[in-house]
PDB file of C-alpha atoms in Angstrom:
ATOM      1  CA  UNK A 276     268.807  68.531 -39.133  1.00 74.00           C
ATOM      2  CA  UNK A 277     267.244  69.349 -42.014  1.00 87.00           C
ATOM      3  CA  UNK A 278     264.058  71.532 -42.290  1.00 90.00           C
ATOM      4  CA  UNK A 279     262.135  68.920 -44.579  1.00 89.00           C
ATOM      5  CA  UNK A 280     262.824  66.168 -42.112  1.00 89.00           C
ATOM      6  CA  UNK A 281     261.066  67.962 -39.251  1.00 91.00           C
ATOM      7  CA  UNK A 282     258.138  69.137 -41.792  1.00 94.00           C
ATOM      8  CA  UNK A 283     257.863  65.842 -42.698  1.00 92.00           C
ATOM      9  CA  UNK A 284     257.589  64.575 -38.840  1.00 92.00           C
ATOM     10  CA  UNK A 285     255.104  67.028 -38.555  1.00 95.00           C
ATOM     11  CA  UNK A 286     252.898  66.260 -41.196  1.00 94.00           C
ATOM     12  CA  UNK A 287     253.429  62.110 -40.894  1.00 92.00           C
ATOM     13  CA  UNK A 288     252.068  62.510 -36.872  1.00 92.00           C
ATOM     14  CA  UNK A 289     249.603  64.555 -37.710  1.00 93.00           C
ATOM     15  CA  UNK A 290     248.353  62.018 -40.180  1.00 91.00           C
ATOM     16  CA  UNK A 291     248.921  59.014 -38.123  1.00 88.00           C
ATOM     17  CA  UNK A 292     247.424  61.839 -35.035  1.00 87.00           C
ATOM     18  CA  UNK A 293     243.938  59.287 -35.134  1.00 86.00           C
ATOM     19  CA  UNK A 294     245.931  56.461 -33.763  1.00 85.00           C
ATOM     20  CA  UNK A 295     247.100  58.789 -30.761  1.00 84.00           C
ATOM     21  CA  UNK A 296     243.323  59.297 -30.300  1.00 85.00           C
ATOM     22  CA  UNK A 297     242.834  55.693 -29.880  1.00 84.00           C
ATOM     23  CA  UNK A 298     245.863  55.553 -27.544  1.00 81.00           C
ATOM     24  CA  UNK A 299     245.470  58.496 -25.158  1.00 82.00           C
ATOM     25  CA  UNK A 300     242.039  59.718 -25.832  1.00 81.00           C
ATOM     26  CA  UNK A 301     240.975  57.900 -22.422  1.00 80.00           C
ATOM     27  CA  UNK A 302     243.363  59.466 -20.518  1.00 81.00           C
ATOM     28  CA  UNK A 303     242.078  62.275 -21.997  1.00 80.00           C
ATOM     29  CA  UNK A 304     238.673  61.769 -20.549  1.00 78.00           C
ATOM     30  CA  UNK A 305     240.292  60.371 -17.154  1.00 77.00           C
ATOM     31  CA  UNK A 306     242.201  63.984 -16.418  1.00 79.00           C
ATOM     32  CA  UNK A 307     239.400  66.085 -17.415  1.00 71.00           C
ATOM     33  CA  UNK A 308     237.281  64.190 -15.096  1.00 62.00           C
ATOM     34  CA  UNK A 309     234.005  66.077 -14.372  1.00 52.00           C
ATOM     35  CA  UNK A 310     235.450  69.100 -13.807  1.00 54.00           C
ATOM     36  CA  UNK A 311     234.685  72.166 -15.746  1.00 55.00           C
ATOM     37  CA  UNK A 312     237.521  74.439 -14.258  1.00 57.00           C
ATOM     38  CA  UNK A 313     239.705  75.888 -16.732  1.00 56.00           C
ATOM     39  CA  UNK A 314     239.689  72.775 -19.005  1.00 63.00           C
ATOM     40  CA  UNK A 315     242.020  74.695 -21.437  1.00 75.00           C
ATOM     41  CA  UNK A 316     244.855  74.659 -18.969  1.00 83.00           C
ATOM     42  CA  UNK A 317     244.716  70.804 -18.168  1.00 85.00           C
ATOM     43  CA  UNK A 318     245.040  70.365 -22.043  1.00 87.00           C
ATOM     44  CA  UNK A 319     247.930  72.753 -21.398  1.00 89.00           C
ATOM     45  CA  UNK A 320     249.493  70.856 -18.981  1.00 91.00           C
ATOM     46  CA  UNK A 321     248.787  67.594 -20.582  1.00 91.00           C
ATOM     47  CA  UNK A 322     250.577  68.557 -23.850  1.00 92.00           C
ATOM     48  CA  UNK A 323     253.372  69.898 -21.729  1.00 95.00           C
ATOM     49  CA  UNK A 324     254.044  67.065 -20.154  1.00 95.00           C
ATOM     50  CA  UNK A 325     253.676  65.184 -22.841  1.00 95.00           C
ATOM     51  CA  UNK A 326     256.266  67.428 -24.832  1.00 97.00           C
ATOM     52  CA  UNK A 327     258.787  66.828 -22.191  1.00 97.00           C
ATOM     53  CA  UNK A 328     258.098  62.970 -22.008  1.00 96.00           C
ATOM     54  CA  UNK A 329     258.772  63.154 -25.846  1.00 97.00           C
ATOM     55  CA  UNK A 330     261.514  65.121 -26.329  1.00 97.00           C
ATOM     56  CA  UNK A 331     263.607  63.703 -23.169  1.00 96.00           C
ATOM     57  CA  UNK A 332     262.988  59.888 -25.035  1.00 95.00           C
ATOM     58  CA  UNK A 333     263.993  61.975 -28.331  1.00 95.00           C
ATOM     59  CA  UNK A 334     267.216  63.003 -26.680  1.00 96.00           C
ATOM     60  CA  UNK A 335     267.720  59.295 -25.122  1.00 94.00           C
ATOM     61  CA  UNK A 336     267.024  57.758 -27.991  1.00 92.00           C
ATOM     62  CA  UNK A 337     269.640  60.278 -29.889  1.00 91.00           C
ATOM     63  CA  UNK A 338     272.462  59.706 -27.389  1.00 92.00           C
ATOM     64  CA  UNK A 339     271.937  56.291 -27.712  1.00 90.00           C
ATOM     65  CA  UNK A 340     271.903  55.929 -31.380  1.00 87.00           C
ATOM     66  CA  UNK A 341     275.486  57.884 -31.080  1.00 86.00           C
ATOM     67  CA  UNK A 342     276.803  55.482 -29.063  1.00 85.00           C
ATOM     68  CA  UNK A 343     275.297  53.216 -30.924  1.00 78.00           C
ATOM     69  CA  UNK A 344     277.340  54.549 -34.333  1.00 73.00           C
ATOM     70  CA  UNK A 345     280.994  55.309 -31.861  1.00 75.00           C
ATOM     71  CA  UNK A 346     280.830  51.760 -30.747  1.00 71.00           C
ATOM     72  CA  UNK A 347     279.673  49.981 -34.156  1.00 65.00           C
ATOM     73  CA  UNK A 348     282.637  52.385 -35.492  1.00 66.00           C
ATOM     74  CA  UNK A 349     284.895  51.326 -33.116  1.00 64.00           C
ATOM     75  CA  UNK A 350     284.577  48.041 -34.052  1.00 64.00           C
ATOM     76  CA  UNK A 351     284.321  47.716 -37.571  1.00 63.00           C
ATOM     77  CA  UNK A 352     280.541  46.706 -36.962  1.00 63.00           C
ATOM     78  CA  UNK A 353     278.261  48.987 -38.989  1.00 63.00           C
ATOM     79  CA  UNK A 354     277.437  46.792 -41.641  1.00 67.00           C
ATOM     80  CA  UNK A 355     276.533  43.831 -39.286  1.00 67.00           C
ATOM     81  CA  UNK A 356     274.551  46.648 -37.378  1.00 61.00           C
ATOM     82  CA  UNK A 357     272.528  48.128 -40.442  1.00 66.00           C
ATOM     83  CA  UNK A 358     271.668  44.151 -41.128  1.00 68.00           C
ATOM     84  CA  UNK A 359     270.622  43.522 -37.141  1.00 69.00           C
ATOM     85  CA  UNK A 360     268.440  46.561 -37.590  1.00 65.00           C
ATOM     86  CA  UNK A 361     267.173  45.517 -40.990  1.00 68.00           C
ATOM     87  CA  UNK A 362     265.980  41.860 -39.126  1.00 73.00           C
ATOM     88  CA  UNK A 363     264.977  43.834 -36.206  1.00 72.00           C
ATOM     89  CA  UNK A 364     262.261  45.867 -38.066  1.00 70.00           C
ATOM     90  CA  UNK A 365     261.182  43.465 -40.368  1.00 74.00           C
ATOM     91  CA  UNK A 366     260.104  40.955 -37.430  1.00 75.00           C
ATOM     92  CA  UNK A 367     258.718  43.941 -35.389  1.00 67.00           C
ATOM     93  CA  UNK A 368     256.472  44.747 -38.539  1.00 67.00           C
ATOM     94  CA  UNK A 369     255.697  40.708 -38.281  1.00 72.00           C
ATOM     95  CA  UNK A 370     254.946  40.835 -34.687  1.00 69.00           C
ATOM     96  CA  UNK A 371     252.846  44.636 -34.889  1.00 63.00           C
ATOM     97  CA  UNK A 372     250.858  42.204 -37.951  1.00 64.00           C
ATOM     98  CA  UNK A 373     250.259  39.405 -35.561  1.00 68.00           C
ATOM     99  CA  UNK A 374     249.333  41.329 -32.576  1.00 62.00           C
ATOM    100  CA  UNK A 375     245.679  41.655 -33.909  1.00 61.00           C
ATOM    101  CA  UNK A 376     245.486  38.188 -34.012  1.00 61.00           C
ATOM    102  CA  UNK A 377     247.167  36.824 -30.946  1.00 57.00           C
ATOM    103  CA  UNK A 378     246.209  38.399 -27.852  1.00 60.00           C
ATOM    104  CA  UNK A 379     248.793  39.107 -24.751  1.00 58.00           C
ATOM    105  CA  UNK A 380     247.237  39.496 -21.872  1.00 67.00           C
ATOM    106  CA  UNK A 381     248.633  42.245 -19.509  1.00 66.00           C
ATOM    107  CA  UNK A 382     251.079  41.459 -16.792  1.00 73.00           C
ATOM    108  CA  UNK A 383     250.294  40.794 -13.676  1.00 82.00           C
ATOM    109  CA  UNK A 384     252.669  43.153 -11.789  1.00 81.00           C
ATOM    110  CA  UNK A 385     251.282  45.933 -14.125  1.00 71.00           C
ATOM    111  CA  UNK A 386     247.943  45.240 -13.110  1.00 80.00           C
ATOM    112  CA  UNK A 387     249.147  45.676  -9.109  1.00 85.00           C
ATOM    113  CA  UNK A 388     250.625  48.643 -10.144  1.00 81.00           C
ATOM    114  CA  UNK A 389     248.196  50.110 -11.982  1.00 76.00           C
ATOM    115  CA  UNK A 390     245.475  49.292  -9.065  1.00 84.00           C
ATOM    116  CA  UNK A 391     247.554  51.107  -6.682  1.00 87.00           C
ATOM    117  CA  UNK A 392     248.031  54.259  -8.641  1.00 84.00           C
ATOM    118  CA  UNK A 393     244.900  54.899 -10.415  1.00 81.00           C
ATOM    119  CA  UNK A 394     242.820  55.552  -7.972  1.00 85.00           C
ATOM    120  CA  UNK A 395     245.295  57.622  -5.740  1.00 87.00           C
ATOM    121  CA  UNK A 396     245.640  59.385  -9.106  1.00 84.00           C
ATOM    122  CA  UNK A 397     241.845  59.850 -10.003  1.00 82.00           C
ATOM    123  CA  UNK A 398     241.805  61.577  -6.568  1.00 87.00           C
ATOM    124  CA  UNK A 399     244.161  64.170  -7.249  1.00 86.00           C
ATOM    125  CA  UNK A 400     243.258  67.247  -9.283  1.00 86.00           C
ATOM    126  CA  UNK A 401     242.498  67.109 -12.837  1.00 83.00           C
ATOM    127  CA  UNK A 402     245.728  69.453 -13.402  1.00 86.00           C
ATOM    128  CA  UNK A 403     247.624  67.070 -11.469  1.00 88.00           C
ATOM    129  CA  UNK A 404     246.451  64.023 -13.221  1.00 86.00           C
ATOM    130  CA  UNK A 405     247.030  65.709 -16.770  1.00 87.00           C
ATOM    131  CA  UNK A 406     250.565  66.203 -15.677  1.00 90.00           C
ATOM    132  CA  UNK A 407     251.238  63.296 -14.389  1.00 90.00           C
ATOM    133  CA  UNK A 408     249.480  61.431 -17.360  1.00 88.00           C
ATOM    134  CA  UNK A 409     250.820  63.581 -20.293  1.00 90.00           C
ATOM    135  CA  UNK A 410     254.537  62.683 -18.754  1.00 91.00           C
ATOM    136  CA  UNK A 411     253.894  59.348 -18.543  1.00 88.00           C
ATOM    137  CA  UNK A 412     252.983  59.092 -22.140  1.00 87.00           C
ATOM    138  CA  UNK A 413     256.264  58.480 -23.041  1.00 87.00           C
ATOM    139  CA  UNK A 414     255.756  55.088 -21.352  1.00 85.00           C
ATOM    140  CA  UNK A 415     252.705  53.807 -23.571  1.00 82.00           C
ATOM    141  CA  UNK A 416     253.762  50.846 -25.522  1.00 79.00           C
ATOM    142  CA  UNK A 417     252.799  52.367 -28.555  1.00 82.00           C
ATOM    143  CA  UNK A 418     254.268  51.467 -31.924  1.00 81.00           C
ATOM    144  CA  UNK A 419     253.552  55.040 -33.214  1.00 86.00           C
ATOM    145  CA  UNK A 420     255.197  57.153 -31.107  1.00 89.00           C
ATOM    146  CA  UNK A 421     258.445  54.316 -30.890  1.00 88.00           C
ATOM    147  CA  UNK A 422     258.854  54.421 -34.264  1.00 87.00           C
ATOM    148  CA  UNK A 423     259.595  58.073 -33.966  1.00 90.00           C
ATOM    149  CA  UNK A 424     262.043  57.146 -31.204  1.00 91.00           C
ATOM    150  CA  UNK A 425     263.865  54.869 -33.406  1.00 88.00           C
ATOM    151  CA  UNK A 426     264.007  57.713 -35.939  1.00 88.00           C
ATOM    152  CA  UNK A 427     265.448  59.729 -33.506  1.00 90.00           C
ATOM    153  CA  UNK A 428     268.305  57.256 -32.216  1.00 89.00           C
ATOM    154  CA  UNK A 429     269.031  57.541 -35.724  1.00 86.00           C
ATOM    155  CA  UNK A 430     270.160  61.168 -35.700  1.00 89.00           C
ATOM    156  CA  UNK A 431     273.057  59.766 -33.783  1.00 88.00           C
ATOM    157  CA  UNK A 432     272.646  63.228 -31.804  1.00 92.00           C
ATOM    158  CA  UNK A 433     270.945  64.178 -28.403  1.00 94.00           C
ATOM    159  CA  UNK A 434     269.802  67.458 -29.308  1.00 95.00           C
ATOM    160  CA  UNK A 435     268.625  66.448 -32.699  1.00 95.00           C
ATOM    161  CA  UNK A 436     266.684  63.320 -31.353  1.00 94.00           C
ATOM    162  CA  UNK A 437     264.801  66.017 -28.940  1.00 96.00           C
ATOM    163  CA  UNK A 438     263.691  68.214 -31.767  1.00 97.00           C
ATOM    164  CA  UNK A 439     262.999  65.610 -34.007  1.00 95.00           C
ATOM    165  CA  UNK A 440     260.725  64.155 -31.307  1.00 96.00           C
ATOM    166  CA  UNK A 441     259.013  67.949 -30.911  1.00 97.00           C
ATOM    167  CA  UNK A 442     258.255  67.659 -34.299  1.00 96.00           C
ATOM    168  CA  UNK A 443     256.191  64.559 -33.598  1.00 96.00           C
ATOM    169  CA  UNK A 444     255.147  65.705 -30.236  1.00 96.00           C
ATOM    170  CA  UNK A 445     253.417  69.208 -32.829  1.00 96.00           C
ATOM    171  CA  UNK A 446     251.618  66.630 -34.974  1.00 95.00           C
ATOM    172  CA  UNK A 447     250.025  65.082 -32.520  1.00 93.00           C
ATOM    173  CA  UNK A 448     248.743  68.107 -30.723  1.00 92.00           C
ATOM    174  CA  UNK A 449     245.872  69.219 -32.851  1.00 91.00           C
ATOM    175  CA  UNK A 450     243.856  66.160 -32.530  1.00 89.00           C
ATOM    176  CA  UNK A 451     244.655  65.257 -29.205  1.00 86.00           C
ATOM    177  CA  UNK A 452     243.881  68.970 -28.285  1.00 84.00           C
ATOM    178  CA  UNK A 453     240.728  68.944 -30.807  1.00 83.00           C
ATOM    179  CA  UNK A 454     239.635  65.532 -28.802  1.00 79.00           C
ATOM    180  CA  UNK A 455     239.880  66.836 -24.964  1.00 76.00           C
ATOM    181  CA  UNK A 456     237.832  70.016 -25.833  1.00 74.00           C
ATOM    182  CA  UNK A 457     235.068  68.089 -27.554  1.00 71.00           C
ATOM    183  CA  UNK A 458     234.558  66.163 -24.571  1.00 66.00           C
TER     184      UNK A 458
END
């Protein structure tokens, strides 16, 4: 992969790093809890997992996109593919547009889940909960961080798709870092 691309990861997360505030700055605040002890290592651990999280869905999203290219190959597809995928992202831009104006409300079995595991979680220790949260981070429907994904599934290439989402997972860091040891 080419150095530029990864600079250019770099420097496009850490631009767009504000919306990541928005998105994980509360579970930010919910893994620091009120504890003072060593709140430099649950920032640790919280990037860490979330550095894993991103660059296992980079290396998904890689392997993917290569079967993705072997099978549209395979079949004479790619053009009908590249036009799918054209559609695809033009009505998810629609749909990202309309979100603000239509509200979905949150599933029901998500709430149940999320009522069972919060407060187990909330009673574990704040390393513990900035483990388990910066893993699960990969699991946030969030438009930012998927749009890397897809940019990794088109590296057509595991290992590429895992550095590529490092790259993100570096501009995100400084803000998200900045924001847990302000609070």
């Amino acid at each position: 992969m080419n150095t530029s691309v990864l600079v250019g990861v770099v420097v496009a997360s850490f631009l767009g790093s504000l919306h990541c505030v928005g998105m994980c700055g509360g579970f930010v605040a919910f893994y620091s809890g009120s504890s003072a002890q060593a709140p430099g290592s649950t920032h640790f651990i919280y990037s860490l997992g979330r550095l894993v999280a991103y660059a296992t869905l980079g290396a998904i999203a890689g392997a993917a996109g290569a079967a993705l290219d072997l099978a549209g190959s395979a079949a004479g597809l790619q053009q009908t593919a590249a036009l799918v995928a054209g559609v695809m992202i033009v009505l998810w831009g629609v749909a990202l547009l309309l979100r603000n104006k239509v509200k979905l409300p949150t599933p029901q079995w998500l709430e149940r889940i999320l009522q069972r595991i919060l407060p187990r979680l909330l009673k574990k220790p704040p390393h513990v909960r900035a483990g388990v949260l910066g893993v699960c981070s990969a699991l946030l429907p969030c438009g930012w961080l998927y749009a890397f994904a897809a940019t990794a599934a088109g590296t057509g290439s595991a290992t590429q798709g895992a550095l590529l989402m490092t790259a993100f997972w570096v501009g995100t860091v400084p803000v998200l870092l900045g924001t847990g040891l302000g609070m």
